[in-house]
Amino acid sequence: GVDLEAFRPADELTVSDRLDQIGEPRAGFVGMIDAYTVDVGLLDELARSYPDVQFVLAGQVEVDIEELCSRANVHHLGVLPFEEVPSVLAGLDVLLMPWQQNEWIRHCNPIKLKEYLAVGRPVLSTDFPEARNYESVIRIAERPSDFVDALGELIAGNSASTPALRRAAVASETWAAQVDTMMDLVDAPPSRTVADSSGSCAAS
């Protein structure tokens, strides 16, 4: 689920003063950077390809990003209090999901993607199953080279979606809605299992 009260549209949020000394345009990732999720090599390629774009990272780091952060256009803000995350996202021009291709990612359902969409900024993601559920409102890159090219297009303002459409895509995915869904499942009568003629089981 996503907290739509906290993650309001970017134009309703005050941009974090943590970004005051960081130029524009800005692209960024907010979340844990570990060995299973973020493609640090892809981030480095982005920073090298777009020296005039400022790359903002925030969150706990569990891998070596010293070389990445040595670039003049890469800025790591450290771990943010939850209540500051929306105001940082509001100050970014493109929100990045530079995730790896592995079994963990193929089965994930990231809250981060929904928070990005709720704020309404353009989202650029690598290709994984859950991202495909939002392909009408985010940009998905199948290959690293596509990701690099797509960032340039989004920074230039070439997005097929709008802030309102992005937010609408997660309007029904609040935590309250998730609880209602779970309660419906709890209240539903148990399914009856019968054996079919081949000996396998089918629910009815």
Tab-separated table of C-alpha atoms in Angstrom:
chain	number	residue	atom	x	y	z
A	1	GLY	CA	0.000	0.000	0.000
A	2	VAL	CA	0.906	3.673	-0.216
A	3	ASP	CA	0.179	6.562	2.143
A	4	LEU	CA	-1.466	9.077	-0.183
A	5	GLU	CA	-1.705	11.661	2.592
A	6	ALA	CA	2.064	11.689	3.049
A	7	PHE	CA	2.939	11.201	-0.616
A	8	ARG	CA	0.930	14.063	-2.053
A	9	PRO	CA	1.361	15.512	-5.562
A	10	ALA	CA	4.750	17.172	-5.938
A	11	ASP	CA	3.264	20.606	-6.588
A	12	GLU	CA	1.559	20.456	-3.178
A	13	LEU	CA	4.785	19.648	-1.335
A	14	THR	CA	7.589	21.921	-0.151
A	15	VAL	CA	10.857	20.742	-1.670
A	16	SER	CA	13.350	19.603	0.968
A	17	ASP	CA	16.057	22.102	1.884
A	18	ARG	CA	18.478	19.177	1.641
A	19	LEU	CA	18.424	19.877	-2.093
A	20	ASP	CA	19.174	23.609	-1.819
A	21	GLN	CA	22.843	23.224	-2.722
A	22	ILE	CA	22.248	20.677	-5.486
A	23	GLY	CA	21.705	22.015	-8.980
A	24	GLU	CA	19.106	21.022	-11.547
A	25	PRO	CA	17.966	18.972	-13.347
A	26	ARG	CA	17.902	16.189	-10.790
A	27	ALA	CA	17.233	12.468	-11.024
A	28	GLY	CA	17.245	10.249	-7.995
A	29	PHE	CA	16.639	7.092	-6.061
A	30	VAL	CA	15.399	6.955	-2.467
A	31	GLY	CA	15.671	3.609	-0.698
A	32	MET	CA	18.085	0.944	0.432
A	33	ILE	CA	21.068	0.287	-1.811
A	34	ASP	CA	22.097	-3.316	-1.297
A	35	ALA	CA	23.494	-6.267	-3.213
A	36	TYR	CA	20.081	-7.597	-4.257
A	37	THR	CA	18.220	-4.580	-5.585
A	38	VAL	CA	19.992	-1.535	-6.995
A	39	ASP	CA	22.228	-1.789	-10.064
A	40	VAL	CA	25.059	0.475	-8.926
A	41	GLY	CA	26.856	-0.004	-12.240
A	42	LEU	CA	23.837	1.375	-14.073
A	43	LEU	CA	23.750	4.419	-11.793
A	44	ASP	CA	27.423	4.996	-12.520
A	45	GLU	CA	26.756	4.772	-16.259
A	46	LEU	CA	23.989	7.359	-15.896
A	47	ALA	CA	26.247	9.733	-13.987
A	48	ARG	CA	28.979	9.395	-16.616
A	49	SER	CA	26.541	9.822	-19.506
A	50	TYR	CA	24.841	12.916	-18.085
A	51	PRO	CA	27.443	15.095	-16.342
A	52	ASP	CA	25.000	18.025	-16.272
A	53	VAL	CA	22.314	16.028	-14.448
A	54	GLN	CA	22.558	15.839	-10.663
A	55	PHE	CA	21.942	12.361	-9.242
A	56	VAL	CA	20.502	12.291	-5.741
A	57	LEU	CA	20.603	9.129	-3.630
A	58	ALA	CA	19.130	8.690	-0.173
A	59	GLY	CA	18.880	5.659	2.060
A	60	GLN	CA	20.864	2.976	3.809
A	61	VAL	CA	23.841	1.647	1.845
A	62	GLU	CA	25.076	-1.928	2.166
A	63	VAL	CA	27.397	-2.059	-0.857
A	64	ASP	CA	30.418	-0.047	-1.944
A	65	ILE	CA	29.326	3.166	-3.674
A	66	GLU	CA	32.506	5.123	-2.977
A	67	GLU	CA	33.492	5.316	-6.649
A	68	LEU	CA	29.969	6.314	-7.673
A	69	CYS	CA	29.795	9.039	-5.036
A	70	SER	CA	33.210	10.373	-6.057
A	71	ARG	CA	31.555	11.818	-9.167
A	72	ALA	CA	30.816	15.521	-8.886
A	73	ASN	CA	27.203	15.055	-9.970
A	74	VAL	CA	26.318	12.301	-7.477
A	75	HIS	CA	25.022	13.250	-4.035
A	76	HIS	CA	24.168	10.828	-1.219
A	77	LEU	CA	21.953	12.404	1.433
A	78	GLY	CA	22.207	9.556	3.919
A	79	VAL	CA	19.229	7.906	5.568
A	80	LEU	CA	16.118	10.100	5.579
A	81	PRO	CA	13.380	10.162	8.215
A	82	PHE	CA	10.227	8.781	6.601
A	83	GLU	CA	8.420	12.110	6.857
A	84	GLU	CA	11.114	13.806	4.738
A	85	VAL	CA	10.986	11.363	1.833
A	86	PRO	CA	8.055	13.001	-0.025
A	87	SER	CA	9.688	16.441	0.050
A	88	VAL	CA	12.891	15.015	-1.421
A	89	LEU	CA	10.989	13.165	-4.153
A	90	ALA	CA	9.163	16.401	-4.976
A	91	GLY	CA	12.500	18.058	-5.742
A	92	LEU	CA	13.552	15.470	-8.319
A	93	ASP	CA	12.738	15.710	-12.020
A	94	VAL	CA	12.912	11.951	-12.661
A	95	LEU	CA	12.516	9.141	-10.119
A	96	LEU	CA	14.670	6.099	-10.771
A	97	MET	CA	14.084	2.388	-10.233
A	98	PRO	CA	17.476	1.061	-11.435
A	99	TRP	CA	16.888	-2.462	-10.236
A	100	GLN	CA	18.859	-5.562	-11.007
A	101	GLN	CA	17.599	-8.547	-12.974
A	102	ASN	CA	17.397	-11.425	-10.505
A	103	GLU	CA	14.933	-13.804	-8.877
A	104	TRP	CA	14.367	-11.493	-5.924
A	105	ILE	CA	13.342	-8.590	-8.150
A	106	ARG	CA	11.175	-10.780	-10.376
A	107	HIS	CA	8.982	-11.598	-7.368
A	108	CYS	CA	8.969	-8.219	-5.634
A	109	ASN	CA	6.093	-5.782	-5.212
A	110	PRO	CA	7.858	-2.554	-4.249
A	111	ILE	CA	6.080	0.065	-2.176
A	112	LYS	CA	8.663	2.509	-3.494
A	113	LEU	CA	7.196	2.385	-7.001
A	114	LYS	CA	3.769	3.287	-5.643
A	115	GLU	CA	5.219	6.141	-3.578
A	116	TYR	CA	6.970	7.473	-6.670
A	117	LEU	CA	3.723	7.381	-8.636
A	118	ALA	CA	1.757	9.050	-5.848
A	119	VAL	CA	4.066	12.074	-5.982
A	120	GLY	CA	3.515	12.235	-9.724
A	121	ARG	CA	7.042	12.764	-11.027
A	122	PRO	CA	8.159	10.807	-14.143
A	123	VAL	CA	9.369	7.312	-13.232
A	124	LEU	CA	12.061	5.366	-15.094
A	125	SER	CA	12.398	1.678	-14.234
A	126	THR	CA	14.263	-1.378	-15.332
A	127	ASP	CA	12.042	-4.210	-16.538
A	128	PHE	CA	10.486	-6.530	-13.940
A	129	PRO	CA	6.997	-8.068	-13.645
A	130	GLU	CA	5.460	-5.672	-11.114
A	131	ALA	CA	6.639	-2.659	-13.101
A	132	ARG	CA	4.709	-3.983	-16.096
A	133	ASN	CA	1.485	-3.471	-14.149
A	134	TYR	CA	2.137	0.266	-14.444
A	135	GLU	CA	3.643	0.427	-17.917
A	136	SER	CA	1.017	2.926	-19.077
A	137	VAL	CA	2.298	5.538	-16.611
A	138	ILE	CA	6.020	4.769	-16.204
A	139	ARG	CA	8.918	4.366	-18.614
A	140	ILE	CA	10.346	0.836	-18.637
A	141	ALA	CA	13.768	0.107	-20.113
A	142	GLU	CA	14.558	-3.472	-21.068
A	143	ARG	CA	18.311	-2.945	-21.447
A	144	PRO	CA	20.839	-0.709	-19.661
A	145	SER	CA	21.448	1.253	-22.862
A	146	ASP	CA	17.698	1.870	-23.156
A	147	PHE	CA	17.649	3.106	-19.557
A	148	VAL	CA	20.417	5.603	-20.285
A	149	ASP	CA	18.676	6.875	-23.423
A	150	ALA	CA	15.287	7.088	-21.706
A	151	LEU	CA	16.630	9.282	-18.928
A	152	GLY	CA	17.667	11.895	-21.468
A	153	GLU	CA	14.175	11.901	-22.947
A	154	LEU	CA	12.486	12.243	-19.564
A	155	ILE	CA	14.829	15.008	-18.434
A	156	ALA	CA	13.898	16.827	-21.652
A	157	GLY	CA	10.230	16.555	-20.677
A	158	ASN	CA	9.291	13.848	-23.165
A	159	SER	CA	6.923	11.728	-21.083
A	160	ALA	CA	3.802	10.012	-22.374
A	161	SER	CA	2.122	10.254	-18.964
A	162	THR	CA	1.028	13.073	-16.646
A	163	PRO	CA	1.261	13.639	-12.879
A	164	ALA	CA	-2.490	13.109	-12.515
A	165	LEU	CA	-2.432	9.805	-14.400
A	166	ARG	CA	0.507	8.526	-12.366
A	167	ARG	CA	-1.217	9.298	-9.088
A	168	ALA	CA	-4.500	7.848	-10.336
A	169	ALA	CA	-2.697	4.566	-11.044
A	170	VAL	CA	-2.197	4.018	-7.297
A	171	ALA	CA	-5.330	5.761	-5.991
A	172	SER	CA	-6.887	2.429	-4.987
A	173	GLU	CA	-3.702	1.086	-3.365
A	174	THR	CA	-3.829	2.858	-0.027
A	175	TRP	CA	-3.100	0.944	3.161
A	176	ALA	CA	-6.789	1.209	4.067
A	177	ALA	CA	-7.736	-0.420	0.769
A	178	GLN	CA	-5.221	-3.203	1.400
A	179	VAL	CA	-6.754	-3.846	4.833
A	180	ASP	CA	-10.250	-3.944	3.310
A	181	THR	CA	-9.086	-6.506	0.772
A	182	MET	CA	-7.586	-8.683	3.491
A	183	MET	CA	-10.751	-8.439	5.581
A	184	ASP	CA	-12.826	-9.485	2.573
A	185	LEU	CA	-10.639	-12.561	2.250
A	186	VAL	CA	-11.004	-13.333	5.954
A	187	ASP	CA	-14.786	-12.962	5.782
A	188	ALA	CA	-15.174	-15.002	2.596
A	189	PRO	CA	-16.567	-18.530	3.041
A	190	PRO	CA	-13.964	-21.269	2.642
A	191	SER	CA	-13.798	-22.824	-0.809
A	192	ARG	CA	-14.941	-26.406	-1.199
A	193	THR	CA	-12.457	-28.830	-2.737
A	194	VAL	CA	-13.646	-31.730	-4.852
A	195	ALA	CA	-11.777	-34.415	-6.746
A	196	ASP	CA	-12.235	-34.464	-10.489
A	197	SER	CA	-12.366	-37.619	-12.598
A	198	SER	CA	-8.607	-37.666	-13.118
A	199	GLY	CA	-7.924	-37.635	-9.403
A	200	SER	CA	-6.681	-34.035	-9.225
A	201	CYS	CA	-8.398	-31.439	-7.045
A	202	ALA	CA	-10.408	-28.459	-8.236
A	203	ALA	CA	-11.811	-25.687	-6.037
A	204	SER	CA	-15.422	-24.673	-6.413
